[in-house]
Short mmCIF file of C-alpha atoms in Angstrom, two decimals:
data_model
loop_
_atom_site.label_atom_id
_atom_site.label_comp_id
_atom_site.label_asym_id
_atom_site.label_seq_id
_atom_site.Cartn_x
_atom_site.Cartn_y
_atom_site.Cartn_z
CA MET C 12 0.00 0.00 0.00
CA ASP C 13 1.29 3.44 -0.88
CA THR C 14 2.15 5.42 2.26
CA ASN C 15 0.34 8.44 0.83
CA GLN C 16 -2.91 6.54 1.28
CA ILE C 17 -2.61 6.76 5.04
CA SER C 18 -1.71 10.43 5.21
CA PHE C 19 -4.02 13.02 6.74
CA ASN C 20 -4.39 15.59 3.99
CA GLY C 21 -6.94 17.43 1.85
CA SER C 22 -10.36 17.63 3.53
CA ILE C 23 -9.55 14.87 6.06
CA PRO C 24 -7.98 17.12 8.77
CA HIS C 25 -11.06 19.38 8.90
CA ALA C 26 -13.44 16.48 9.46
CA TYR C 27 -10.97 14.90 11.88
CA GLU C 28 -10.90 18.03 14.03
CA GLU C 29 -14.60 18.90 13.82
CA TYR C 30 -16.07 15.47 14.54
CA LEU C 31 -13.38 13.24 16.01
CA GLY C 32 -11.38 15.84 17.94
CA PRO C 33 -13.82 16.37 20.82
CA PHE C 34 -15.22 12.83 20.56
CA LEU C 35 -12.13 10.61 20.53
CA PHE C 36 -9.07 12.74 21.26
CA GLU C 37 -9.87 15.52 23.73
CA PRO C 38 -10.51 13.14 26.69
CA PHE C 39 -7.09 11.56 26.25
CA ALA C 40 -5.37 14.91 25.63
CA LEU C 41 -6.56 16.07 29.04
CA ASP C 42 -5.29 12.84 30.59
CA LEU C 43 -1.80 13.35 29.11
CA ILE C 44 -1.63 16.95 30.27
CA GLN C 45 -2.53 16.12 33.87
CA ARG C 46 0.52 13.83 33.95
CA ILE C 47 2.86 16.81 33.48
CA ASP C 48 4.19 18.39 36.64
CA ASN C 49 2.81 21.80 37.52
CA GLN C 50 6.30 23.24 37.16
CA LYS C 51 6.86 24.54 33.64
CA VAL C 52 8.87 22.44 31.20
CA GLY C 53 11.75 24.30 29.60
CA GLN C 54 11.89 22.82 26.10
CA ALA C 55 9.02 20.56 25.03
CA LEU C 56 8.62 18.69 21.75
CA GLU C 57 5.27 17.43 20.57
CA ILE C 58 5.38 14.95 17.71
CA ALA C 59 2.35 14.00 15.60
CA CYS C 60 0.50 16.97 17.08
CA GLY C 61 -2.30 16.61 14.54
CA THR C 62 -4.86 19.40 14.80
CA GLY C 63 -3.52 20.51 18.17
CA ARG C 64 -5.72 18.78 20.74
CA VAL C 65 -2.76 18.30 23.11
CA THR C 66 -0.94 21.40 21.88
CA ARG C 67 -3.58 23.84 23.09
CA HIS C 68 -3.13 22.57 26.66
CA LEU C 69 0.59 21.82 26.51
CA GLN C 70 1.66 25.34 25.52
CA ALA C 71 0.71 26.60 28.99
CA HIS C 72 3.11 24.10 30.56
CA ALA C 73 6.18 24.87 28.46
CA VAL C 74 8.55 27.81 28.21
CA LEU C 75 9.01 26.88 24.55
CA LEU C 76 7.03 24.24 22.68
CA THR C 77 8.03 22.81 19.32
CA ALA C 78 4.85 21.34 17.83
CA THR C 79 5.33 19.06 14.83
CA ASP C 80 3.50 16.78 12.45
CA ILE C 81 4.42 14.99 9.24
CA ASN C 82 1.17 16.17 7.61
CA PRO C 83 1.24 19.91 6.73
CA ASP C 84 -2.57 20.09 6.42
CA MET C 85 -3.00 18.87 10.00
CA LEU C 86 -0.38 21.31 11.23
CA ASN C 87 -2.11 24.22 9.49
CA ILE C 88 -5.31 23.60 11.46
CA ALA C 89 -3.37 23.33 14.72
CA ARG C 90 -1.60 26.61 13.97
CA GLU C 91 -4.93 28.35 13.34
CA LYS C 92 -6.58 26.99 16.46
CA VAL C 93 -3.69 27.43 18.89
CA PRO C 94 -2.21 30.92 18.51
CA ALA C 95 0.62 31.26 21.02
CA ASP C 96 3.92 33.12 21.13
CA ASN C 97 5.79 30.23 22.71
CA ILE C 98 5.10 27.67 19.95
CA LEU C 99 7.39 26.83 17.05
CA TRP C 100 5.61 24.88 14.28
CA ASP C 101 7.44 22.41 12.07
CA VAL C 102 6.69 19.67 9.52
CA VAL C 103 8.75 16.75 10.84
CA ASP C 104 9.09 12.99 10.49
CA MET C 105 9.29 11.73 14.07
CA ALA C 106 11.72 9.00 13.04
CA ASP C 107 14.17 11.56 11.70
CA THR C 108 13.52 14.99 13.21
CA GLY C 109 16.82 16.65 12.41
CA TYR C 110 16.84 18.33 15.82
CA ARG C 111 20.01 18.45 17.85
CA ALA C 112 20.76 15.81 20.44
CA ASP C 113 20.19 16.21 24.19
CA PHE C 114 17.94 19.26 23.73
CA PHE C 115 14.37 18.63 24.93
CA ASP C 116 13.14 18.19 28.50
CA LEU C 117 9.92 16.50 27.41
CA VAL C 118 8.73 14.70 24.28
CA ILE C 119 5.00 14.06 24.11
CA CYS C 120 2.88 12.28 21.51
CA GLN C 121 -0.83 11.52 21.32
CA PHE C 122 -1.90 8.56 19.16
CA GLY C 123 0.97 8.94 16.72
CA LEU C 124 3.54 6.22 17.32
CA MET C 125 1.16 3.49 16.13
CA LEU C 126 1.23 4.98 12.64
CA VAL C 127 5.02 4.88 12.22
CA PRO C 128 6.37 1.94 10.17
CA ASP C 129 9.62 1.72 12.19
CA LYS C 130 8.60 2.31 15.80
CA GLU C 131 12.02 1.41 17.19
CA LYS C 132 13.65 4.03 14.98
CA ALA C 133 11.14 6.64 16.14
CA LEU C 134 11.74 5.86 19.81
CA THR C 135 15.50 5.86 19.27
CA GLU C 136 15.17 9.31 17.74
CA ILE C 137 13.14 10.48 20.75
CA MET C 138 15.87 9.14 23.01
CA ARG C 139 18.49 11.03 20.99
CA VAL C 140 16.82 14.45 21.22
CA LEU C 141 15.92 14.18 24.91
CA LYS C 142 18.21 15.66 27.54
CA LYS C 143 19.58 13.36 30.20
CA ASP C 144 16.75 12.69 32.65
CA GLY C 145 14.29 14.04 30.07
CA ARG C 146 10.93 12.31 29.79
CA VAL C 147 8.82 10.82 27.01
CA LEU C 148 5.05 10.63 27.47
CA PHE C 149 2.73 9.10 24.89
CA ASN C 150 -0.49 7.19 24.43
CA VAL C 151 -1.64 4.52 21.96
CA TRP C 152 -4.94 2.73 21.46
CA GLY C 153 -5.57 -0.46 23.43
CA ASP C 154 -7.39 -3.47 21.99
CA ILE C 155 -10.02 -2.67 19.36
CA LYS C 156 -12.50 -4.82 21.30
CA GLU C 157 -12.44 -2.19 24.05
CA ASN C 158 -12.99 0.69 21.62
CA ALA C 159 -16.52 0.16 20.36
CA ILE C 160 -16.61 2.95 17.76
CA TRP C 161 -13.48 1.54 16.13
CA ALA C 162 -14.68 -2.07 16.25
CA ILE C 163 -18.07 -1.23 14.76
CA GLY C 164 -16.60 1.17 12.22
CA MET C 165 -14.03 -1.28 10.88
CA LYS C 166 -16.61 -4.08 10.71
CA VAL C 167 -19.00 -1.93 8.65
CA ILE C 168 -16.22 -0.71 6.34
CA GLY C 169 -15.06 -4.31 5.88
CA SER C 170 -18.56 -5.37 4.86
CA PHE C 171 -18.26 -3.00 1.88
CA ILE C 172 -14.62 -3.33 0.81
CA GLY C 173 -13.36 -6.56 2.35
CA ASP C 174 -10.11 -6.73 4.31
CA ASN C 175 -8.74 -3.64 6.03
CA PRO C 176 -6.56 -1.88 3.44
CA VAL C 177 -4.31 -0.36 6.12
CA PRO C 178 -1.30 -2.60 6.91
CA PRO C 179 -1.56 -3.83 10.52
CA ASN C 180 1.97 -2.68 11.40
CA ILE C 181 0.95 0.97 10.93
CA GLY C 182 -2.70 0.79 11.88
CA PRO C 183 -4.25 2.48 14.93
CA PHE C 184 -4.07 -0.76 16.93
CA SER C 185 -0.55 -1.81 15.99
CA MET C 186 0.65 -1.11 19.57
CA LYS C 187 -2.28 -2.64 21.43
CA ASP C 188 0.02 -5.08 23.28
CA GLU C 189 1.40 -3.03 26.16
CA ASN C 190 4.06 -5.63 27.01
CA GLU C 191 5.58 -5.40 23.54
CA THR C 192 5.81 -1.61 23.89
CA LEU C 193 7.38 -1.89 27.33
CA GLN C 194 10.03 -4.20 25.87
CA LEU C 195 10.57 -1.83 22.95
CA LEU C 196 11.15 1.13 25.28
CA ALA C 197 13.65 -0.89 27.29
CA ARG C 198 15.43 -1.97 24.11
CA CYS C 199 15.80 1.68 23.11
CA GLY C 200 17.53 2.44 26.42
CA PHE C 201 14.77 4.14 28.41
CA ARG C 202 14.48 3.66 32.16
CA ASP C 203 11.79 4.17 34.81
CA ILE C 204 9.27 2.86 32.28
CA LYS C 205 5.61 2.91 33.30
CA VAL C 206 2.32 2.07 31.61
CA ASP C 207 -1.22 2.90 32.69
CA PRO C 208 -4.51 1.75 31.20
CA VAL C 209 -6.85 4.67 30.60
CA LYS C 210 -10.55 4.23 29.97
CA LYS C 211 -12.74 7.09 28.78
CA THR C 212 -16.18 7.56 27.33
CA GLY C 213 -16.33 9.45 24.06
CA ILE C 214 -19.52 11.48 23.59
CA ILE C 215 -20.77 13.02 20.34
CA GLU C 216 -24.02 14.76 19.42
CA SER C 217 -25.30 11.99 17.18
CA ALA C 218 -24.45 8.70 15.53
CA THR C 219 -24.72 10.42 12.15
CA LEU C 220 -21.92 12.83 13.06
CA ALA C 221 -19.84 9.98 14.50
CA ALA C 222 -20.18 8.07 11.23
CA LYS C 223 -19.33 11.16 9.19
CA GLY C 224 -16.21 11.79 11.27
CA PHE C 225 -15.10 8.17 11.19
CA ILE C 226 -15.34 7.94 7.40
CA GLU C 227 -14.41 11.47 6.31
CA GLY C 228 -11.96 12.32 9.10
CA LEU C 229 -9.63 9.34 8.74
CA PRO C 230 -7.36 8.20 5.86
CA ILE C 231 -9.98 5.63 4.85
CA ALA C 232 -11.73 8.55 3.09
CA LYS C 233 -8.97 8.79 0.51
CA ILE C 234 -8.97 5.04 -0.06
CA LEU C 235 -12.74 5.04 -0.62
CA MET C 236 -12.53 8.02 -2.98
CA GLN C 237 -9.98 6.15 -5.06
CA ARG C 238 -12.09 2.99 -5.19
CA ASP C 239 -15.58 4.44 -5.61
CA PRO C 240 -16.65 7.87 -4.27
CA SER C 241 -20.25 6.69 -3.89
CA LEU C 242 -19.07 4.33 -1.13
CA ILE C 243 -18.59 7.19 1.31
CA ASN C 244 -22.28 8.06 1.57
CA LYS C 245 -23.34 4.40 1.55
CA ILE C 246 -20.92 3.43 4.31
CA GLU C 247 -21.77 6.48 6.44
CA LYS C 248 -25.47 5.59 6.34
CA ALA C 249 -24.80 1.95 7.18
CA LEU C 250 -22.41 2.89 9.96
CA ALA C 251 -24.81 5.42 11.51
CA LYS C 252 -27.53 2.75 11.57
CA GLU C 253 -25.23 0.24 13.26
CA LEU C 254 -23.98 2.82 15.77
CA ILE C 255 -27.54 3.75 16.76
CA GLU C 256 -28.37 0.10 17.35
CA GLN C 257 -25.27 -0.56 19.46
CA LEU C 258 -24.31 2.75 21.07
CA GLY C 259 -27.46 4.84 21.04
CA ASP C 260 -28.11 8.30 19.64
CA ASN C 261 -28.63 11.96 20.52
CA PRO C 262 -26.04 11.86 22.04
CA MET C 263 -24.07 8.77 21.16
CA SER C 264 -21.34 7.47 23.47
CA SER C 265 -18.59 4.91 23.05
CA PRO C 266 -16.26 3.26 25.54
CA LEU C 267 -12.61 4.01 24.72
CA HIS C 268 -9.40 2.41 25.96
CA ALA C 269 -5.77 3.46 25.57
CA TRP C 270 -2.36 2.76 27.06
CA VAL C 271 -0.28 5.65 28.41
CA PHE C 272 3.49 5.16 28.59
CA GLU C 273 6.07 7.23 30.45
CA ALA C 274 9.82 6.74 30.46
CA VAL C 275 13.02 8.62 31.27
CA LYS C 276 16.29 8.92 29.35
#
């Protein structure tokens, strides 16, 4: 599969932010931020900042924040929504940032590491740019079975197009096994490694909006457009119907589960 097919570009970032931002990502952004000490961080680096759900809270905790994403269209929305004098914005590949070694006090990432093909390389790069005793803090999705919106969404999409077109090694649930990630962090040289399960409830105004966000706000939108644009409307209607039956409506809520990892250089 071409890597461009899993990029967040074009109209995808707008739908991602409008529908999925408050529904799926804001609850976990607040969880990450509360794990930062009240004392301000000197130099913070956020990787895969997306549309800025963590950024808008993190900037108040850092003297200087470098907020980055590999997708310029995502970064543009974050820049518009989070105006702040202490933020530097940059389009960066987290596996090869180009930043100098031993520079950042904190590296933080929300739901980004799962999408990197070479996760060990990305974590090694994080280790390189962190100062001694600097900290990495990130979250990843837990098992899809504990994330109802994802489980239902992928089942409905599969009923239309067959197997998931996103390779499992870079899919949203590619780091669902917390023990594998703990071992990976240790292999990269981190110490004081911790993991916490975090359960939240995502709430959205309606199942129709949840379906719209899930189809139009994720890279699957581009794949469907390439296959058959008429699939988008068909799948959204089918997904909304299934979501109403399983998760309710007006508002709709879904259980969500993620792993949060912390480690020190």
